Coordinates of C-alpha atoms in Angstrom, one line a residue:
M24 CA 89.8 19.2 129.1
G25 CA 89.3 20.3 132.7
S26 CA 86.3 18.0 133.5
Y27 CA 88.1 14.9 132.4
V28 CA 89.4 13.4 135.7
T29 CA 90.8 9.9 135.8
S30 CA 88.8 7.2 137.7
T31 CA 89.9 6.1 141.1
K32 CA 91.2 2.5 141.8
K33 CA 88.0 1.8 143.7
E34 CA 85.9 2.9 140.7
Q35 CA 88.1 0.8 138.3
E36 CA 87.6 -2.3 140.5
A37 CA 83.8 -1.7 140.5
M38 CA 83.7 -1.5 136.7
L39 CA 85.8 -4.7 136.4
H40 CA 83.4 -6.5 138.8
E41 CA 80.4 -5.2 136.9
I42 CA 81.6 -6.9 133.6
G43 CA 82.7 -10.0 135.4
L44 CA 86.5 -9.6 135.3
S45 CA 88.9 -9.9 138.3
G46 CA 91.6 -7.7 136.9
F47 CA 92.9 -5.8 133.8
E48 CA 94.9 -8.9 132.7
D49 CA 91.6 -10.6 131.9
F50 CA 91.2 -8.3 129.0
F51 CA 94.2 -9.9 127.2
V52 CA 93.7 -13.6 127.9
Q53 CA 93.1 -14.2 124.1
I54 CA 96.7 -13.1 123.4
P55 CA 99.2 -16.0 123.8
E56 CA 101.2 -15.7 127.0
N57 CA 104.5 -15.9 125.2
V58 CA 103.6 -12.8 123.3
R59 CA 102.4 -11.0 126.5
A60 CA 105.5 -12.0 128.5
G61 CA 108.4 -9.6 129.0
E62 CA 108.7 -5.9 129.5
L63 CA 108.5 -3.3 126.7
K64 CA 111.8 -1.7 125.8
L65 CA 110.7 1.8 126.8
P66 CA 112.8 4.5 128.6
E67 CA 112.1 5.4 132.2
G68 CA 109.2 7.8 132.8
L69 CA 109.8 11.5 133.3
S70 CA 108.4 13.8 135.9
E71 CA 106.0 16.5 134.8
M72 CA 108.7 19.2 134.9
E73 CA 111.2 17.0 133.0
A74 CA 108.6 16.1 130.4
L75 CA 107.7 19.8 129.8
E76 CA 111.4 20.7 129.4
K77 CA 111.9 17.9 126.9
M78 CA 108.9 18.9 124.9
Q79 CA 110.1 22.6 124.9
S80 CA 113.5 21.6 123.7
M81 CA 112.0 19.6 120.9
A82 CA 109.7 22.5 119.9
E83 CA 112.7 24.8 119.6
K84 CA 113.8 22.8 116.6
N85 CA 110.7 24.0 114.7
K86 CA 111.2 26.8 112.2
V87 CA 108.7 29.6 112.7
F88 CA 108.3 32.1 109.8
H89 CA 107.1 35.6 110.4
S90 CA 105.8 35.8 106.8
I91 CA 104.6 33.0 104.4
F92 CA 104.4 33.3 100.6
R93 CA 103.7 29.6 99.9
G94 CA 100.5 27.8 99.1
A95 CA 100.4 24.8 96.7
G96 CA 97.5 23.2 98.5
A97 CA 97.8 24.4 102.1
Y98 CA 97.1 28.1 102.9
N99 CA 97.9 30.5 105.7
H100 CA 94.6 32.2 106.3
Y101 CA 93.3 34.3 109.2
I102 CA 91.1 32.2 111.6
P103 CA 88.6 34.3 113.7
A104 CA 89.1 33.6 117.4
I105 CA 85.5 32.3 117.8
V106 CA 86.3 29.3 115.6
K107 CA 88.7 27.7 118.1
S108 CA 86.6 29.0 121.0
V109 CA 83.6 26.9 119.8
T110 CA 85.4 23.8 118.4
S111 CA 87.7 23.4 121.4
K112 CA 84.8 22.8 123.7
E113 CA 85.1 19.4 125.3
E114 CA 81.8 18.0 124.0
F115 CA 83.0 18.8 120.4
V116 CA 86.7 17.8 120.7
T117 CA 85.7 14.3 121.7
A118 CA 83.0 13.9 119.1
Y119 CA 83.6 11.4 116.3
T120 CA 81.6 10.3 113.3
P121 CA 78.2 9.1 114.7
Y122 CA 77.9 5.3 114.9
Q123 CA 74.8 5.5 117.1
A124 CA 73.2 8.1 115.0
E125 CA 69.8 8.3 116.7
I126 CA 71.4 9.5 120.0
S127 CA 74.0 11.7 118.3
Q128 CA 71.7 14.6 117.4
G129 CA 74.2 17.3 118.2
V130 CA 76.9 15.8 116.0
L131 CA 74.4 15.1 113.2
Q132 CA 73.1 18.7 113.3
S133 CA 76.7 20.1 113.0
I134 CA 77.3 17.8 110.0
F135 CA 73.9 18.8 108.5
E136 CA 74.8 22.5 108.8
Y137 CA 78.3 21.8 107.3
Q138 CA 76.7 20.0 104.3
T139 CA 74.3 22.9 103.8
M140 CA 77.1 25.4 103.7
I141 CA 79.2 23.3 101.3
C142 CA 76.1 23.2 98.9
E143 CA 75.7 27.0 99.2
L144 CA 79.4 27.5 98.6
T145 CA 79.6 25.2 95.5
G146 CA 76.1 25.6 94.1
M147 CA 75.6 21.9 94.1
D148 CA 72.5 19.9 95.3
V149 CA 74.0 17.6 97.9
S150 CA 77.1 17.2 100.0
N151 CA 78.4 14.3 102.0
A152 CA 79.7 14.6 105.6
S153 CA 83.3 15.0 104.3
V154 CA 86.3 12.7 103.7
Y155 CA 89.9 12.9 104.9
D156 CA 91.4 15.4 102.6
G157 CA 91.1 17.2 99.2
A158 CA 93.2 14.7 97.3
E159 CA 91.1 11.8 98.5
A160 CA 87.9 13.7 97.7
A161 CA 89.1 14.1 94.1
A162 CA 90.0 10.4 93.8
E163 CA 86.7 9.3 95.4
A164 CA 84.9 11.5 92.8
T165 CA 86.6 9.6 89.9
A166 CA 85.5 6.3 91.3
M167 CA 81.9 7.4 91.6
C168 CA 81.8 8.2 87.9
R169 CA 82.7 4.8 86.7
D170 CA 80.1 2.4 85.1
R171 CA 80.2 -0.8 83.1
K172 CA 80.9 1.0 79.8
R173 CA 83.0 3.9 81.0
N174 CA 86.3 3.1 82.8
K175 CA 88.7 5.8 81.7
V176 CA 89.7 8.8 83.9
L177 CA 91.2 11.9 82.3
V178 CA 93.1 14.3 84.6
S179 CA 94.5 17.7 83.9
A180 CA 98.2 17.9 84.3
C181 CA 97.6 21.4 85.7
A182 CA 96.1 19.9 88.9
N183 CA 98.1 19.6 92.1
P184 CA 100.7 16.9 91.6
E185 CA 99.9 15.3 94.9
T186 CA 96.2 15.1 94.0
I187 CA 97.1 13.5 90.7
Q188 CA 99.2 10.9 92.5
V189 CA 96.3 9.9 94.7
I190 CA 93.9 9.7 91.7
K191 CA 96.4 7.5 89.9
T192 CA 96.6 5.2 93.0
Y193 CA 92.8 4.9 93.2
C194 CA 92.7 4.1 89.4
F195 CA 95.2 1.3 89.9
G196 CA 93.2 -0.1 92.8
N197 CA 89.9 0.2 90.9
N198 CA 91.2 -1.2 87.6
M199 CA 90.5 2.1 85.9
E200 CA 92.5 3.6 83.1
F201 CA 94.4 6.8 84.0
L202 CA 95.3 9.4 81.4
P203 CA 96.8 12.8 82.1
I204 CA 95.9 15.7 79.8
P205 CA 99.1 17.8 79.1
E206 CA 99.6 21.4 80.1
K207 CA 99.9 24.1 77.5
D208 CA 100.9 27.6 78.6
G209 CA 99.8 26.9 82.2
K210 CA 96.3 25.6 81.2
T211 CA 94.8 22.3 80.2
D212 CA 95.5 21.5 76.6
M213 CA 92.0 21.6 75.1
E214 CA 92.9 19.9 71.9
K215 CA 94.5 16.9 73.6
L216 CA 91.5 16.7 75.9
E217 CA 89.1 16.6 73.0
A218 CA 91.2 14.0 71.2
L219 CA 91.2 11.6 74.2
L220 CA 87.5 12.0 75.1
D221 CA 85.6 9.0 73.8
A222 CA 82.7 6.5 74.7
G223 CA 84.9 4.9 77.3
T224 CA 85.7 8.0 79.3
A225 CA 84.1 8.1 82.7
C226 CA 85.2 11.5 83.8
F227 CA 87.6 14.4 83.6
Y228 CA 89.1 16.2 86.6
A229 CA 90.4 19.8 86.6
E230 CA 91.1 22.4 89.3
A231 CA 89.8 26.0 89.7
P232 CA 92.2 27.8 90.0
N233 CA 94.7 25.2 88.8
F234 CA 98.0 24.4 90.5
Y235 CA 99.8 27.3 88.7
G236 CA 97.1 29.7 90.0
I237 CA 95.5 30.2 86.6
I238 CA 91.8 30.5 86.2
E239 CA 90.9 28.5 83.1
D240 CA 87.9 28.5 80.8
Y241 CA 86.1 25.9 82.9
T242 CA 82.8 26.3 81.1
A243 CA 84.4 25.3 77.8
L244 CA 86.2 22.3 79.4
G245 CA 82.9 21.1 80.9
E246 CA 81.1 21.4 77.5
K247 CA 83.7 19.3 75.8
V248 CA 83.4 16.6 78.5
H249 CA 79.6 16.5 78.5
E250 CA 79.6 16.3 74.6
A251 CA 81.4 13.0 75.1
G252 CA 78.9 11.8 77.7
A253 CA 81.4 11.8 80.5
K254 CA 81.2 13.4 84.0
Y255 CA 82.9 16.7 84.9
I256 CA 84.7 16.9 88.2
L257 CA 86.0 20.3 89.4
G258 CA 88.3 20.7 92.3
C259 CA 88.0 24.2 93.8
N260 CA 89.6 26.5 96.3
P261 CA 86.8 27.2 98.9
I262 CA 88.0 30.8 99.6
S263 CA 88.0 31.7 95.9
L264 CA 84.3 30.7 95.8
G265 CA 83.6 33.9 97.8
L266 CA 84.4 35.8 94.6
L267 CA 84.6 33.5 91.6
R268 CA 81.9 31.4 89.9
T269 CA 80.8 28.2 91.5
P270 CA 81.5 24.7 90.1
A271 CA 77.7 24.5 89.4
E272 CA 77.9 27.6 87.3
Y273 CA 80.7 26.0 85.3
G274 CA 78.5 22.9 84.7
A275 CA 80.4 20.5 87.0
D276 CA 78.7 17.2 88.0
V277 CA 80.9 16.8 91.1
A278 CA 82.7 19.5 93.1
V279 CA 85.5 18.6 95.5
G280 CA 88.3 20.4 97.3
E281 CA 90.6 20.8 100.3
G282 CA 88.7 22.4 103.2
Q283 CA 91.9 23.4 105.1
P284 CA 91.5 27.1 104.2
L285 CA 88.1 27.1 106.1
G286 CA 89.4 27.7 109.6
M287 CA 92.1 25.0 109.9
E288 CA 95.8 25.8 110.8
L289 CA 98.6 24.5 108.5
S290 CA 99.5 22.1 111.3
F291 CA 102.4 20.5 109.5
G292 CA 100.0 18.8 107.0
G293 CA 96.9 17.8 108.9
P294 CA 94.3 16.9 110.0
Y295 CA 92.6 18.4 107.0
L296 CA 89.2 18.1 105.3
G297 CA 88.0 16.8 102.0
F298 CA 84.7 18.3 100.9
M299 CA 82.5 16.6 98.2
A300 CA 79.3 17.9 96.6
A301 CA 77.3 16.7 93.6
T302 CA 74.3 17.2 91.5
K303 CA 71.0 15.5 92.4
E304 CA 71.6 13.0 89.6
M305 CA 74.9 11.9 91.2
M306 CA 73.5 11.8 94.7
R307 CA 73.2 8.0 95.2
K308 CA 76.8 7.5 94.0
L309 CA 78.3 10.0 96.5
P310 CA 80.5 8.1 98.9
G311 CA 80.7 8.3 102.7
R312 CA 77.9 9.6 104.9
I313 CA 75.0 12.0 104.3
V314 CA 73.0 13.5 107.1
G315 CA 69.4 14.3 106.4
E316 CA 66.7 16.2 108.3
T317 CA 63.4 14.7 109.4
T318 CA 60.9 14.8 112.3
D319 CA 60.6 12.4 115.2
H320 CA 57.3 10.6 116.3
E321 CA 56.4 13.8 118.2
G322 CA 56.9 16.0 115.2
R323 CA 60.1 17.6 116.5
R324 CA 63.1 18.4 114.1
A325 CA 65.5 15.5 114.0
F326 CA 68.5 14.3 112.0
V327 CA 69.4 10.9 110.6
L328 CA 72.0 9.2 108.4
T329 CA 70.3 8.8 105.1
L330 CA 70.8 6.9 101.8
Q331 CA 72.9 4.3 103.5
A332 CA 71.8 1.6 101.0
R333 CA 74.0 3.2 98.3
E334 CA 77.3 2.2 100.0
Q335 CA 79.2 -0.5 101.8
H336 CA 76.9 -0.8 104.9
I337 CA 74.4 -2.8 102.9
R338 CA 75.5 -3.4 99.3
R339 CA 79.2 -3.8 99.8
E340 CA 79.7 -5.9 96.7
K341 CA 78.4 -3.0 94.6
A342 CA 80.1 -0.2 96.5
S343 CA 82.4 2.2 94.7
S344 CA 83.9 3.3 98.0
N345 CA 84.9 1.8 101.3
I346 CA 84.6 5.1 103.2
C347 CA 82.1 4.9 106.1
S348 CA 83.5 7.7 108.3
N349 CA 84.1 11.5 108.1
Q350 CA 86.2 14.3 109.6
A351 CA 83.6 15.3 112.1
L352 CA 85.6 17.9 114.0
C353 CA 87.2 19.4 110.9
A354 CA 83.8 19.6 109.3
M355 CA 82.5 21.4 112.3
T356 CA 85.5 23.8 112.2
A357 CA 84.6 24.6 108.5
A358 CA 81.0 25.2 109.5
V359 CA 81.9 27.5 112.4
Y360 CA 84.4 29.4 110.2
L361 CA 81.8 29.9 107.4
S362 CA 79.2 31.0 110.0
A363 CA 81.7 33.5 111.5
M364 CA 82.8 34.9 108.2
G365 CA 79.4 35.0 106.5
E366 CA 78.9 35.8 102.8
S367 CA 80.5 39.3 103.1
G368 CA 83.4 38.2 105.2
L369 CA 84.3 35.4 102.7
R370 CA 84.0 37.8 99.8
Q371 CA 86.3 40.3 101.6
A372 CA 88.9 37.6 102.3
A373 CA 88.8 36.5 98.6
Q374 CA 89.1 40.1 97.4
L375 CA 92.1 40.7 99.7
C376 CA 93.8 37.5 98.4
I377 CA 93.4 38.5 94.8
S378 CA 94.4 42.2 95.3
K379 CA 97.5 41.4 97.3
S380 CA 98.7 38.7 94.9
H381 CA 98.4 41.1 92.0
Y382 CA 100.3 43.8 94.0
L383 CA 103.1 41.3 94.8
Q384 CA 103.3 40.1 91.2
A385 CA 103.7 43.6 90.0
E386 CA 106.5 44.4 92.5
L387 CA 108.3 41.1 91.6
E388 CA 108.1 42.0 87.9
K389 CA 110.0 45.2 88.6
I390 CA 113.0 43.3 90.0
G391 CA 113.2 40.7 87.2
F392 CA 110.7 38.0 88.3
A393 CA 108.8 37.7 85.1
L394 CA 105.3 36.1 85.1
K395 CA 105.6 32.7 83.4
Y396 CA 102.0 32.2 82.4
D397 CA 99.7 34.7 80.9
G398 CA 96.2 34.6 82.2
P399 CA 93.9 35.6 85.1
F400 CA 95.0 34.3 88.5
F401 CA 93.5 34.3 92.0
H402 CA 96.1 34.3 94.8
E403 CA 98.9 32.1 93.3
F404 CA 101.1 32.7 90.3
V405 CA 104.3 31.4 88.8
T406 CA 107.4 33.5 88.0
K407 CA 110.7 32.9 86.5
T408 CA 113.6 33.8 88.8
P409 CA 116.8 35.7 88.0
V410 CA 118.9 33.2 90.1
E411 CA 118.3 29.6 91.2
A412 CA 115.0 29.1 93.1
E413 CA 116.7 27.0 95.7
K414 CA 119.2 29.7 96.5
I415 CA 116.3 32.2 96.9
E416 CA 114.5 29.7 99.2
K417 CA 117.5 29.2 101.5
A418 CA 118.4 32.9 101.7
L419 CA 114.8 34.0 102.6
M420 CA 114.5 31.2 105.1
K421 CA 117.4 32.7 107.0
K422 CA 115.4 35.9 107.2
G423 CA 112.3 34.2 108.6
I424 CA 110.5 34.3 105.2
L425 CA 109.0 31.2 103.6
S426 CA 109.4 31.8 99.9
G427 CA 107.3 30.6 97.0
L428 CA 107.5 26.9 96.1
P429 CA 110.4 26.1 93.7
L430 CA 109.0 24.4 90.7
G431 CA 112.2 24.1 88.7
E432 CA 115.7 25.5 88.6
K433 CA 114.5 29.0 88.0
E434 CA 110.7 28.9 88.6
M435 CA 108.7 29.7 91.7
L436 CA 105.0 29.4 92.7
W437 CA 104.1 32.4 94.9
C438 CA 101.0 32.8 97.0
T439 CA 99.5 35.5 99.1
T440 CA 96.5 35.5 101.5
E441 CA 94.7 38.2 103.5
K442 CA 97.3 37.7 106.2
N443 CA 100.2 39.0 104.0
T444 CA 100.6 42.7 104.7
K445 CA 102.1 45.4 102.5
V446 CA 105.0 45.7 104.9
Q447 CA 105.7 41.9 104.6
M448 CA 105.5 42.1 100.8
D449 CA 107.8 45.1 100.6
E450 CA 110.2 43.4 103.0
L451 CA 110.2 40.4 100.7
I452 CA 111.0 42.5 97.7
E453 CA 114.0 44.1 99.5
A454 CA 115.3 40.7 100.6
L455 CA 115.0 39.4 97.0
K456 CA 117.0 42.4 95.7
E457 CA 119.7 41.5 98.1
V458 CA 119.7 37.8 97.2
C459 CA 119.6 38.5 93.4
G460 CA 122.2 41.3 93.5
A461 CA 119.7 43.9 92.1

């Protein structure tokens, strides 16, 4: 942020004079004096050196793992250096969702390119400018499927539990009925889904791959949903789309997902990115912002916010969503990442994920970590554990290894990405032999 230099006292006084104020106190005259009176109970300020030392001592409390075998919604992928090189530029870091759209052509173009790439990735017709995270994208998708006759939301119990909770909260706020579809052998129970689908069902939500890593028969699920006249929402892992079928190919009406794998660090949980895309028929119900391409009065290429009448800016009483913003910088990060990787790079990353996960699963099987669910998987899978999962987690943590996610007393959800080397996986196996007494 080198070019951001604070204004001088003389410049500040000139700005105050220009807007007709005598001092900074005039900004707060509307606040009652008894509220403004008194000093804040804050500690004394520190010098630059003291502040740096304090921050370093706080940072030393962080646990840094040299290898990570956990996913469950946030994934440790390699990020090409050019991604941060571009997105850390000052003019991009300070960019926010465009409120003065006509003069925000650069921001609008970056969002337009992002939308285009999300459509290419998912196979859908239109994408919005993003929402805050993947769970919210899924919940917003259920709200856009409601109509006067259909008010019931069905959700696969094989979806990420945190996403299910957000959908459940949205259903409560929107007075929609929420019904989970039970899991059977790590997959959505097709018979229970068919039994609960009726004329009052607005939509069904599933994930590809699901929370347990399994790749289900998403075409069959979609056909059942559409036979009942309901909408089909598919949450998807964006990296897997470099190799697996797209939501459009599965027949989804709406595709959503967590965009964190597209160039964003784990960052202790955020900021992340929720992507949403839909068929042309669902376009006017898509929440948030959509950037469109047009020409100006001189015939030059230009960008605008389009279809605004469909949401709260104009028809608030009929809106299905109150979102009017987007994750501009995170969306740009995803666009830069996808541009840097290209089609072949994304496919290679997906191939590495799937090949390494199958190598790790085979090695775990040899030392007594049996696969719990039978079925194809991408880069996550669940195993039974010979000893308590919590004991394994704590023992590996001491060795600088973040284990799979404990799902039960003797169950773990493992994950690999292209960053997990064979050396790391072999080191994990040796550590597990020690922990389990093999």
